[in-house]
Structures are given as structure tokens and as C-alpha cells.
mmCIF file of C-alpha atoms in Angstrom:
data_model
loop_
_atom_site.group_PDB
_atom_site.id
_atom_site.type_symbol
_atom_site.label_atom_id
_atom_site.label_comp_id
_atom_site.label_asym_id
_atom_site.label_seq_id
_atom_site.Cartn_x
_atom_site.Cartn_y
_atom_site.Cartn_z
ATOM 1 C CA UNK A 7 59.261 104.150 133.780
ATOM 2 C CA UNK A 8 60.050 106.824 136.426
ATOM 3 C CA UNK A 9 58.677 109.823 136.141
ATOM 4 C CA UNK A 10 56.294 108.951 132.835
ATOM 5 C CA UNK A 11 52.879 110.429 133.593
ATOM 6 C CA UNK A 12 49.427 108.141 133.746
ATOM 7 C CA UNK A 13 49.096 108.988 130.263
ATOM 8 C CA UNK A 14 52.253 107.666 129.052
ATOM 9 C CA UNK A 15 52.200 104.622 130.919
ATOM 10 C CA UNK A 16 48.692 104.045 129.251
ATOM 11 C CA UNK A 17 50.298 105.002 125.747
ATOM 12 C CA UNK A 18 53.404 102.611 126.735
ATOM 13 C CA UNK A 19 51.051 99.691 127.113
ATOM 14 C CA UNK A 20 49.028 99.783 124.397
ATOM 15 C CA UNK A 21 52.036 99.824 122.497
ATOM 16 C CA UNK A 22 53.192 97.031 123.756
ATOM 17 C CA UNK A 23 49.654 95.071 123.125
ATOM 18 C CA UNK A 24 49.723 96.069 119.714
ATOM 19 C CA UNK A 25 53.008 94.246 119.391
ATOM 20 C CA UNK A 26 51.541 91.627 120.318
ATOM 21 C CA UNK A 27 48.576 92.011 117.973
ATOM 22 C CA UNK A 28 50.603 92.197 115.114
ATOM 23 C CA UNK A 29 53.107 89.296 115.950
ATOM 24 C CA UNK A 30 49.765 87.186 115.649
ATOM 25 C CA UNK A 31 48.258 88.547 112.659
ATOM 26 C CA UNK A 32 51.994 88.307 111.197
ATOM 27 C CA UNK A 33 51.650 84.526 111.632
ATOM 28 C CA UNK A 34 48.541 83.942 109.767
ATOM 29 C CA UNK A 35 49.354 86.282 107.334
ATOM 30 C CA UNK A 36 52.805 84.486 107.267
ATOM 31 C CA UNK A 37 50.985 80.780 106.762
ATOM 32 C CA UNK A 38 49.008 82.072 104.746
ATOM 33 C CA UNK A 39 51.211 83.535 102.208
ATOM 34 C CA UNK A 40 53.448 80.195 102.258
ATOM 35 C CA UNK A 41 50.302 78.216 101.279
ATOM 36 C CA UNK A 42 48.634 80.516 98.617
ATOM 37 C CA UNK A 43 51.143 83.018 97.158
ATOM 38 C CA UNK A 44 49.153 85.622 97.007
ATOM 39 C CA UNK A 45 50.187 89.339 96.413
ATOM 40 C CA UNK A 46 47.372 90.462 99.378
ATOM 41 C CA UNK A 47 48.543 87.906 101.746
ATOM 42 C CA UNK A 48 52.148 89.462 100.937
ATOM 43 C CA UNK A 49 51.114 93.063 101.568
ATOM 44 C CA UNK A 50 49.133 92.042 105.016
ATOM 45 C CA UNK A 51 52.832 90.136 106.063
ATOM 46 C CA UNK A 52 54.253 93.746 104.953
ATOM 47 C CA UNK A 53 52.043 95.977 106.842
ATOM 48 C CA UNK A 54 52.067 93.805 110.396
ATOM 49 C CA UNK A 55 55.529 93.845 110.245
ATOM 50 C CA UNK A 56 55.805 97.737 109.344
ATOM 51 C CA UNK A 57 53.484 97.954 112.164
ATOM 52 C CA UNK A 58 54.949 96.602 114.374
ATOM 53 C CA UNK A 59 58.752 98.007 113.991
ATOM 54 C CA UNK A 60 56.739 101.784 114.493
ATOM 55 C CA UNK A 61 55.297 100.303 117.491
ATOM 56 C CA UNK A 62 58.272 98.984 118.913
ATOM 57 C CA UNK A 63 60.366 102.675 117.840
ATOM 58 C CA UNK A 64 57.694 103.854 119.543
ATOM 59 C CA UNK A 65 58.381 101.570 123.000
ATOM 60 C CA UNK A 66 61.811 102.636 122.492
ATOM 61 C CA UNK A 67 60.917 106.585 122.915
ATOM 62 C CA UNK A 68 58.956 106.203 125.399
ATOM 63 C CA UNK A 69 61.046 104.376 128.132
ATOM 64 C CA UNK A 70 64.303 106.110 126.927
ATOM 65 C CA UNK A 71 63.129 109.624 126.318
ATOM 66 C CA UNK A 72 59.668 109.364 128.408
ATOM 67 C CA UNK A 73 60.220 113.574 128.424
ATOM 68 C CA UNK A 74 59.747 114.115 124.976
ATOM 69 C CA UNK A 75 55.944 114.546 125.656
ATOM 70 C CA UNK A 76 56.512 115.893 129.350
ATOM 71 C CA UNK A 77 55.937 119.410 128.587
ATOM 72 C CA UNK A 78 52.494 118.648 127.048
ATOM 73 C CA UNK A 79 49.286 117.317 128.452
ATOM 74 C CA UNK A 80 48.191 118.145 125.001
ATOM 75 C CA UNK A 81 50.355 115.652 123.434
ATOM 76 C CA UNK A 82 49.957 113.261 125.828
ATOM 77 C CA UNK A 83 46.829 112.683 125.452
ATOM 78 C CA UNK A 84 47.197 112.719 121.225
ATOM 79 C CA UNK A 85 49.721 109.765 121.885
ATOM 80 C CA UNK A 86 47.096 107.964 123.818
ATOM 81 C CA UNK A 87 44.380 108.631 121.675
ATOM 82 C CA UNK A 88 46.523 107.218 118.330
ATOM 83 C CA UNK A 89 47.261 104.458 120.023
ATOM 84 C CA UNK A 90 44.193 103.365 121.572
ATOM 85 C CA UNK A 91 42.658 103.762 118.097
ATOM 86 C CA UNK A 92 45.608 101.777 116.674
ATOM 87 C CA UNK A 93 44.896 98.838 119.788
ATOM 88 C CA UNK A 94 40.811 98.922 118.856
ATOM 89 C CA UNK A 95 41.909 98.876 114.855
ATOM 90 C CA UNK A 96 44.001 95.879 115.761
ATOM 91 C CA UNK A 97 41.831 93.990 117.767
ATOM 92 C CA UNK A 98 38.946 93.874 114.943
ATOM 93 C CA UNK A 99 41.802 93.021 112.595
ATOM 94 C CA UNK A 100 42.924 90.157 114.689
ATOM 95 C CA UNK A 101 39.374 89.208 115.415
ATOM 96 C CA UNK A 102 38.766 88.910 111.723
ATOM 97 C CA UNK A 103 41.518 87.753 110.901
ATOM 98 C CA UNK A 104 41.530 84.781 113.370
ATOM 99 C CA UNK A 105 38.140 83.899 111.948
#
């Protein structure tokens, strides 16, 4: 992580918390699915694990080419912002969810 601005670091992180997020809503939705069949439950499974694969792509850019947004503070701070919004989607999701 040398060299990868405040920003980036920030972006990196909640990255790696949504991960996380979506690992656990992948298991309920997961149990869920085994026990009731259902077409939703099916499409929730889908879209954690969609999710998640971005999210870790998105790791992967950002410790291996950490200069791809190094020209723009701009941009920087868009990657933050998505994925801050992503982490507070996620967390309501998961809240919900757990419920």
C-alpha cells in the first residue's frame, strides 16, 4: 500500500468490509435458499456473490495498480464516495437481513 493516497486507503478498506458484508448476507441467503427454494432467496445468493467478486476486482486494482486513480483527486474521491455508499447500503442490508 505504498504510495496509495488517504483516499485510497479509505476506498481500500471499505472494500474490504463490504466483503465481509456480503460473505454474511451470502450465508443467510445461502440457508435460506436450501430450506425454502425460493426464486428471491436465489437472486439475493446471486447478487452477494456478484457483489462481492466486483469488490474483491476492485481490492485487486487497488493494491496492484494503486496509480490508476493517482493522477486524480477527482476520482479519488468518486471511488470513496461509491464505496462508502456501497458499505452504508450493505450495512442496512445486513442489519435487515440478520433480523
Amino acid at each position: 500500500m505504498a504510495g496509495m493516497t488517504p483516499w485510497l486507503m479509505a476506498a481500500t478498506a471499505l472494500s474490504g468490509l463490504n466483503v465481509l458484508l456480503l460473505a454474511a448476507l451470502a450465508v443467510i441467503w445461502g440457508r435460506n435458499y436450501r430450506q425454502f427454494q425460493s426464486p428471491m432467496t436465489l437472486g439475493l445468493l446471486t447478487f452477494a456473490v456478484v457483489l462481492a467478486v466486483e469488490n474483491v476486482i476492485a481490492l485487486y486494482f487497488f493494491f496492484s495498480m494503486g496509480m490508476l486513480y493517482a493522477d486524480s483527486g477527482t476520482a479519488q474521491a468518486a471511488v470513496l464516495a461509491m464505496r462508502t455508499l456501497q458499505f452504508i447500503a450493505l450495512v442496512v442490508l445486513t442489519a435487515v437481513t440478520a433480523r
